[in-house]
C-alpha positions as MATLAB code, in Angstrom:
seq = 'MREPTFWILTALTDQARHGYGIIREAEDLSGGSVRLQAGTLYAALDRLAAEGLVEIDREETVDGRPRRYYRLTDDGATALAEETARLTRNADTAAARLRTRPGFALAVPHARPATA';
ca = [
     -47.287   17.478    3.922;
     -45.042   20.009    5.618;
     -43.266   18.992    8.810;
     -45.186   21.363   11.132;
     -48.474   19.986    9.797;
     -47.260   16.432   10.384;
     -46.452   17.226   14.031;
     -49.703   19.159   14.616;
     -51.724   16.166   13.416;
     -49.525   13.795   15.403;
     -50.032   15.893   18.551;
     -53.790   15.450   18.179;
     -53.841   11.670   17.675;
     -54.466   10.726   21.299;
     -56.623   13.575   22.606;
     -58.068   17.002   21.919;
     -55.685   19.818   22.821;
     -55.763   23.595   23.004;
     -53.236   25.693   21.108;
     -50.510   25.833   23.734;
     -50.953   22.102   24.368;
     -50.442   21.425   20.655;
     -47.316   23.605   20.621;
     -45.809   21.761   23.595;
     -46.762   18.285   22.369;
     -45.441   18.909   18.840;
     -42.147   20.142   20.272;
     -41.880   17.140   22.613;
     -42.798   14.582   19.950;
     -40.379   16.075   17.428;
     -37.521   16.052   19.910;
     -37.460   19.839   19.841;
     -36.968   20.108   16.082;
     -40.376   21.779   15.592;
     -41.114   24.890   17.624;
     -44.398   26.330   16.499;
     -45.227   29.989   17.010;
     -48.816   30.840   17.952;
     -49.498   32.690   14.691;
     -48.153   29.819   12.622;
     -50.140   27.276   14.631;
     -53.479   29.053   14.369;
     -53.054   29.703   10.638;
     -52.300   25.987   10.198;
     -55.271   24.966   12.355;
     -57.592   27.193   10.291;
     -56.270   25.592    7.090;
     -56.486   22.065    8.512;
     -60.049   22.718    9.697;
     -61.007   24.006    6.235;
     -59.529   20.794    4.768;
     -61.509   18.673    7.252;
     -58.415   17.238    8.942;
     -59.075   18.788   12.370;
     -62.156   20.235   14.010;
     -63.067   22.153   17.114;
     -63.784   19.751   19.948;
     -64.925   22.278   22.549;
     -64.371   25.741   23.944;
     -63.993   26.808   27.534;
     -63.055   29.936   29.430;
     -59.947   29.847   31.611;
     -59.029   32.945   33.653;
     -61.457   34.971   31.580;
     -59.890   33.924   28.291;
     -61.440   31.602   25.732;
     -59.611   28.348   25.130;
     -60.443   26.305   22.033;
     -59.633   22.602   21.857;
     -59.020   20.864   18.543;
     -59.257   17.204   17.658;
     -58.145   15.059   14.769;
     -60.880   13.941   12.387;
     -61.001   10.544   10.717;
     -59.846   12.217    7.491;
     -56.985   13.771    9.456;
     -55.984   10.380   10.842;
     -56.065    8.928    7.318;
     -53.920   11.773    5.962;
     -51.437   11.301    8.818;
     -51.299    7.535    8.243;
     -50.661    8.060    4.525;
     -47.894   10.575    5.235;
     -46.361    8.253    7.812;
     -46.314    5.425    5.251;
     -44.749    7.732    2.642;
     -42.031    8.877    5.054;
     -41.334    5.287    6.100;
     -40.945    4.198    2.471;
     -38.594    7.105    1.806;
     -36.496    6.407    4.905;
     -36.361    2.681    4.145;
     -35.205    3.367    0.586;
     -32.493    5.778    1.735;
     -31.341    3.380    4.483;
     -31.131    0.509    2.014;
     -29.055    2.625   -0.357;
     -26.754    3.743    2.468;
     -26.151    0.108    3.460;
     -24.646   -0.454    0.010;
     -22.136    2.354    0.500;
     -18.837    1.167    1.969;
     -18.280    2.443    5.488;
     -21.835    3.643    6.016;
     -23.419    0.436    7.293;
     -22.998    1.606   10.883;
     -24.367    5.079   10.141;
     -27.937    3.744   10.091;
     -27.991    1.127   12.864;
     -31.767    1.257   13.401;
     -32.774    1.135    9.773;
     -35.193   -1.527    8.679;
     -34.710   -3.404    5.417;
     -36.730   -1.978    2.544;
     -39.871   -3.912    1.674;
     -41.396   -4.459   -1.710;
];
């Protein structure tokens, strides 16, 4: 899963959001490392909807313009959980390896020990 997709799905975990809301939430959650452009977002949302990971929750008109809200599906939540587990395993493995390198023990102070 690409990083923008990860943050789009993460932005939708707690509530349905419209496009600009997804852009803002993804940027906030990622600490500013992901800054989605509208074209990129809507192409991703179309792809994610086709894959069954998100769906349209509702549409409304605001100031004469249509606003579409998207929500995470159960399949989307499962895909996000699987990706989160994969990333955690990868980070845990790297942190464990770094702890064996002299002088790097302090470089990963919040790392958790790797689990079997």
